[in-house]
Coordinates of N, CA and C in Angstrom, one line a residue:
D21 N -5.2 9.0 -15.5 CA -6.1 8.5 -16.5 C -6.3 6.9 -16.3
L22 N -5.2 6.3 -16.0 CA -5.2 4.8 -15.8 C -6.1 4.5 -14.6
C23 N -5.9 5.2 -13.5 CA -6.7 4.9 -12.3 C -8.2 5.2 -12.5
R24 N -8.5 6.3 -13.2 CA -9.9 6.6 -13.4 C -10.5 5.5 -14.3
E25 N -9.8 5.1 -15.4 CA -10.4 4.1 -16.3 C -10.5 2.7 -15.6
A26 N -9.5 2.4 -14.8 CA -9.6 1.1 -14.0 C -10.8 1.1 -13.0
I27 N -11.0 2.2 -12.4 CA -12.2 2.3 -11.5 C -13.5 2.2 -12.3
E28 N -13.6 2.9 -13.4 CA -14.8 2.9 -14.2 C -15.1 1.5 -14.7
K29 N -14.0 0.7 -15.0 CA -14.2 -0.7 -15.4 C -14.3 -1.7 -14.2
E30 N -14.4 -1.1 -13.0 CA -14.6 -1.9 -11.8 C -13.5 -2.9 -11.6
L31 N -12.2 -2.5 -11.9 CA -11.1 -3.3 -11.7 C -10.4 -3.0 -10.4
V32 N -10.8 -2.0 -9.7 CA -10.1 -1.5 -8.5 C -11.0 -1.7 -7.2
L33 N -10.4 -2.3 -6.2 CA -11.1 -2.4 -4.9 C -10.7 -1.3 -4.0
S34 N -9.5 -0.8 -4.1 CA -9.1 0.3 -3.3 C -7.9 1.0 -4.0
A35 N -7.8 2.3 -3.7 CA -6.7 3.1 -4.3 C -6.2 4.1 -3.3
H36 N -4.9 4.3 -3.2 CA -4.4 5.3 -2.2 C -3.1 5.9 -2.8
D37 N -3.0 7.2 -2.8 CA -1.8 7.8 -3.4 C -0.7 7.6 -2.3
L38 N 0.6 7.8 -2.8 CA 1.8 7.6 -1.9 C 2.4 8.9 -1.6
A39 N 1.7 10.0 -1.7 CA 2.3 11.3 -1.6 C 2.6 11.7 -0.1
E40 N 1.9 11.1 0.8 CA 2.1 11.5 2.2 C 2.5 10.3 3.0
G41 N 3.7 10.1 3.2 CA 4.2 9.0 4.0 C 4.8 7.8 3.2
G42 N 4.5 7.8 1.9 CA 5.1 6.8 1.0 C 4.3 5.5 1.1
L43 N 4.9 4.4 0.6 CA 4.3 3.1 0.4 C 3.9 2.5 1.7
A44 N 4.8 2.5 2.7 CA 4.4 1.9 4.0 C 3.3 2.5 4.7
V45 N 3.2 3.8 4.7 CA 2.1 4.5 5.4 C 0.8 4.3 4.6
S46 N 0.9 4.4 3.3 CA -0.3 4.2 2.4 C -0.9 2.8 2.6
A47 N 0.0 1.8 2.6 CA -0.5 0.5 2.7 C -1.1 0.3 4.1
A48 N -0.5 0.8 5.1 CA -1.0 0.7 6.5 C -2.4 1.4 6.6
E49 N -2.5 2.6 6.0 CA -3.8 3.3 6.1 C -4.9 2.5 5.4
C50 N -4.5 1.9 4.3 CA -5.5 1.0 3.6 C -6.0 -0.1 4.5
A51 N -5.1 -0.7 5.2 CA -5.4 -1.8 6.1 C -6.3 -1.3 7.3
F52 N -5.9 -0.1 7.8 CA -6.7 0.4 9.0 C -8.1 0.8 8.6
Y53 N -8.3 1.2 7.4 CA -9.6 1.7 6.9 C -10.4 0.6 6.2
S54 N -9.8 -0.6 6.0 CA -10.6 -1.6 5.3 C -11.6 -2.3 6.2
A55 N -12.7 -2.8 5.6 CA -13.7 -3.4 6.4 C -13.0 -4.7 7.1
G56 N -13.1 -4.7 8.4 CA -12.5 -5.9 9.1 C -11.0 -5.7 9.3
K57 N -10.4 -4.6 8.9 CA -8.9 -4.4 9.1 C -8.1 -5.5 8.5
I58 N -8.1 -5.6 7.2 CA -7.4 -6.6 6.4 C -5.9 -6.3 6.3
G59 N -5.0 -7.2 6.7 CA -3.6 -7.0 6.6 C -3.0 -7.3 5.2
F60 N -1.7 -7.3 5.2 CA -1.0 -7.5 3.9 C 0.4 -8.0 4.1
L61 N 0.9 -8.6 3.0 CA 2.3 -8.9 2.8 C 2.8 -8.3 1.6
L62 N 3.8 -7.4 1.7 CA 4.4 -6.8 0.5 C 5.8 -7.4 0.3
E63 N 6.1 -7.8 -0.9 CA 7.3 -8.5 -1.3 C 8.0 -7.6 -2.3
L64 N 9.0 -6.8 -1.8 CA 9.6 -5.7 -2.6 C 11.0 -6.1 -3.0
E65 N 11.3 -5.8 -4.3 CA 12.6 -6.2 -4.8 C 13.4 -5.0 -5.4
D66 N 12.9 -3.8 -5.2 CA 13.5 -2.6 -5.8 C 14.9 -2.5 -5.3
D67 N 15.8 -2.0 -6.1 CA 17.2 -1.9 -5.7 C 17.5 -0.5 -5.3
I68 N 16.8 0.0 -4.2 CA 17.0 1.2 -3.6 C 17.0 1.0 -2.1
R69 N 17.5 1.9 -1.3 CA 17.5 1.8 0.2 C 16.1 1.5 0.7
T70 N 16.0 0.6 1.7 CA 14.7 0.3 2.2 C 13.9 1.5 2.7
D71 N 14.5 2.4 3.4 CA 13.8 3.5 4.0 C 13.3 4.4 2.8
S72 N 14.0 4.6 1.8 CA 13.6 5.3 0.6 C 12.4 4.7 -0.1
L73 N 12.5 3.4 -0.2 CA 11.4 2.6 -0.8 C 10.1 2.7 0.0
L74 N 10.2 2.5 1.3 CA 9.0 2.5 2.1 C 8.4 3.9 2.4
F75 N 9.2 4.9 2.5 CA 8.7 6.2 2.9 C 8.9 7.3 1.9
G76 N 9.5 7.0 0.8 CA 9.6 8.1 -0.3 C 8.3 8.6 -0.7
E77 N 8.2 9.9 -0.8 CA 6.9 10.5 -1.2 C 6.9 11.0 -2.6
S78 N 7.4 10.3 -3.5 CA 7.4 10.7 -4.9 C 6.0 10.8 -5.4
Q79 N 5.8 11.7 -6.4 CA 4.4 11.9 -6.9 C 4.0 10.9 -7.9
S80 N 2.8 10.9 -8.2 CA 2.2 10.1 -9.3 C 2.3 8.6 -9.1
R81 N 2.4 8.2 -7.9 CA 2.3 6.7 -7.6 C 1.1 6.4 -6.8
I82 N 0.4 5.4 -7.2 CA -0.9 5.0 -6.5 C -0.8 3.5 -6.2
L83 N -1.2 3.2 -5.0 CA -1.3 1.8 -4.6 C -2.7 1.3 -4.9
L84 N -2.9 0.3 -5.7 CA -4.2 -0.2 -6.0 C -4.3 -1.6 -5.5
S85 N -5.5 -2.0 -5.1 CA -5.8 -3.4 -4.9 C -6.9 -3.9 -5.9
T86 N -6.9 -5.1 -6.2 CA -7.9 -5.7 -7.2 C -8.1 -7.1 -6.8
R87 N -9.1 -7.7 -7.4 CA -9.4 -9.1 -7.2 C -8.4 -9.9 -8.0
D88 N -8.1 -11.1 -7.6 CA -7.2 -12.0 -8.4 C -7.7 -12.2 -9.8
S89 N -9.0 -12.3 -9.9 CA -9.6 -12.6 -11.2 C -9.5 -11.4 -12.2
Q90 N -9.2 -10.2 -11.6 CA -9.1 -9.0 -12.5 C -7.7 -8.5 -12.6
L91 N -6.7 -9.1 -12.0 CA -5.3 -8.7 -12.0 C -4.8 -8.6 -13.4
D92 N -5.0 -9.6 -14.3 CA -4.4 -9.5 -15.6 C -5.0 -8.4 -16.4
S93 N -6.3 -8.1 -16.2 CA -7.0 -7.0 -16.9 C -6.4 -5.7 -16.5
L94 N -6.2 -5.5 -15.2 CA -5.6 -4.3 -14.7 C -4.2 -4.0 -15.2
L95 N -3.4 -5.1 -15.2 CA -2.0 -5.0 -15.7 C -2.0 -4.7 -17.2
E96 N -2.9 -5.3 -18.0 CA -3.0 -5.1 -19.4 C -3.4 -3.6 -19.7
L97 N -4.3 -3.1 -18.9 CA -4.7 -1.7 -19.1 C -3.5 -0.8 -18.8
A98 N -2.7 -1.1 -17.8 CA -1.5 -0.3 -17.5 C -0.5 -0.3 -18.6
R99 N -0.3 -1.5 -19.2 CA 0.6 -1.7 -20.3 C 0.1 -0.9 -21.5
R100 N -1.1 -1.0 -21.8 CA -1.7 -0.2 -23.0 C -1.5 1.3 -22.8
Q101 N -1.6 1.8 -21.6 CA -1.5 3.2 -21.3 C 0.0 3.6 -21.0
Q102 N 0.9 2.6 -21.1 CA 2.3 2.8 -20.9 C 2.6 3.4 -19.5
V103 N 1.9 2.8 -18.5 CA 2.1 3.2 -17.1 C 2.8 2.0 -16.4
P104 N 3.9 2.2 -15.8 CA 4.6 1.1 -15.1 C 3.7 0.6 -14.0
A105 N 3.6 -0.7 -13.9 CA 2.8 -1.3 -12.8 C 3.4 -2.7 -12.5
A106 N 3.2 -3.0 -11.2 CA 3.8 -4.3 -10.7 C 3.0 -4.8 -9.6
V107 N 2.9 -6.1 -9.5 CA 2.3 -6.8 -8.3 C 3.4 -6.8 -7.2
I108 N 3.0 -6.2 -6.1 CA 4.0 -6.1 -5.0 C 3.6 -6.8 -3.7
G109 N 2.4 -7.4 -3.7 CA 1.9 -8.1 -2.5 C 0.5 -8.6 -2.6
R110 N 0.1 -9.1 -1.5 CA -1.3 -9.6 -1.3 C -1.9 -9.1 0.0
T111 N -3.2 -9.0 0.0 CA -3.9 -8.7 1.2 C -4.3 -9.9 1.9
G112 N -4.5 -9.8 3.2 CA -5.0 -10.9 4.0 C -4.4 -11.0 5.4
G113 N -5.0 -11.6 6.3 CA -4.5 -11.8 7.6 C -4.7 -10.6 8.5
K114 N -4.1 -10.6 9.6 CA -4.2 -9.5 10.6 C -2.9 -8.8 10.9
S115 N -1.9 -9.0 10.0 CA -0.6 -8.4 10.3 C -0.2 -7.5 9.1
L116 N 0.6 -6.5 9.4 CA 1.2 -5.7 8.3 C 2.7 -6.3 8.2
R117 N 3.0 -6.9 7.0 CA 4.3 -7.5 6.8 C 4.9 -7.0 5.5
I118 N 6.2 -6.6 5.6 CA 6.9 -6.1 4.4 C 8.2 -6.8 4.4
R119 N 8.6 -7.4 3.2 CA 9.9 -7.9 2.9 C 10.6 -7.1 1.8
H120 N 11.9 -6.9 2.0 CA 12.6 -6.2 1.0 C 13.8 -7.1 0.7
H121 N 13.9 -7.6 -0.6 CA 14.9 -8.6 -1.0 C 14.9 -9.8 -0.1
G122 N 13.7 -10.2 0.3 CA 13.6 -11.4 1.1 C 13.8 -11.2 2.6
T123 N 14.2 -10.0 3.0 CA 14.4 -9.7 4.5 C 13.2 -9.1 5.0
L124 N 12.6 -9.7 6.1 CA 11.5 -9.1 6.8 C 11.8 -7.8 7.5
V125 N 11.2 -6.7 7.1 CA 11.6 -5.4 7.7 C 10.4 -4.9 8.5
L126 N 9.2 -5.5 8.4 CA 8.1 -5.1 9.2 C 7.2 -6.3 9.4
D127 N 6.8 -6.5 10.7 CA 5.8 -7.6 11.0 C 5.2 -7.2 12.3
V128 N 4.0 -6.6 12.2 CA 3.3 -6.0 13.3 C 1.8 -6.3 13.1
S129 N 1.1 -6.5 14.2 CA -0.4 -6.7 14.1 C -1.0 -5.4 13.7
I130 N -2.1 -5.5 13.0 CA -2.9 -4.3 12.6 C -3.3 -3.5 13.8
E131 N -3.8 -4.2 14.8 CA -4.3 -3.6 16.0 C -3.2 -2.7 16.7
K132 N -2.0 -3.3 16.8 CA -0.9 -2.5 17.5 C -0.5 -1.3 16.6
A133 N -0.3 -1.5 15.3 CA 0.1 -0.5 14.4 C -1.0 0.6 14.4
H134 N -2.2 0.2 14.3 CA -3.3 1.2 14.3 C -3.3 2.1 15.6
A135 N -3.2 1.4 16.7 CA -3.1 2.1 18.0 C -2.0 3.2 18.1
V136 N -0.8 2.8 17.6 CA 0.3 3.7 17.6 C 0.0 4.9 16.7
W137 N -0.5 4.5 15.5 CA -0.7 5.6 14.5 C -1.8 6.5 14.9
K138 N -2.9 6.0 15.5 CA -4.0 6.8 15.9 C -3.7 7.7 17.1
N139 N -2.8 7.2 18.0 CA -2.6 7.9 19.3 C -1.2 8.6 19.3
A140 N -0.5 8.7 18.2 CA 0.8 9.3 18.2 C 0.8 10.7 18.7
L141 N 0.0 11.5 18.2 CA 0.0 12.9 18.6 C -0.5 13.1 20.0
P142 N -1.7 12.5 20.4 CA -2.1 12.7 21.8 C -1.0 12.1 22.8
D143 N -0.4 11.0 22.4 CA 0.6 10.4 23.3 C 1.8 11.3 23.5
M144 N 2.1 12.1 22.4 CA 3.3 13.0 22.5 C 3.0 14.1 23.5
F145 N 1.8 14.6 23.5 CA 1.5 15.6 24.5 C 1.3 15.1 25.9
M146 N 0.9 13.9 26.0 CA 0.7 13.3 27.4 C 2.1 13.0 28.0
D147 N 3.1 12.8 27.2 CA 4.4 12.5 27.7 C 5.2 13.8 28.1
S148 N 4.7 14.9 27.8 CA 5.4 16.2 28.1 C 5.2 16.6 29.5

């Protein structure tokens, strides 16, 4: 309901569920499919293992992007609907970067990550 209302109010630039691959895969896919392949920096502080945080496929989580000018409105809408929401990063640049508790755990160019992602299955069969 929150996501639908936020989209109706034009507060959302992009939305991606975290059900297949978790946060890292969803964020990367958003970058790959964005106009101009826009990168990101995620700054995560959750007190769980990094691999669980990045690749956990728990349900009912959605990664949203919004304009800076609409961030407060989106967070207020989440608060009113009693949906946990947090700012975890910013878009920009040509790299996919993720920090967990200040430690850089991923820093790769979009082009390199996209090539690996796109060619993983064909490359697997070529190596056989």
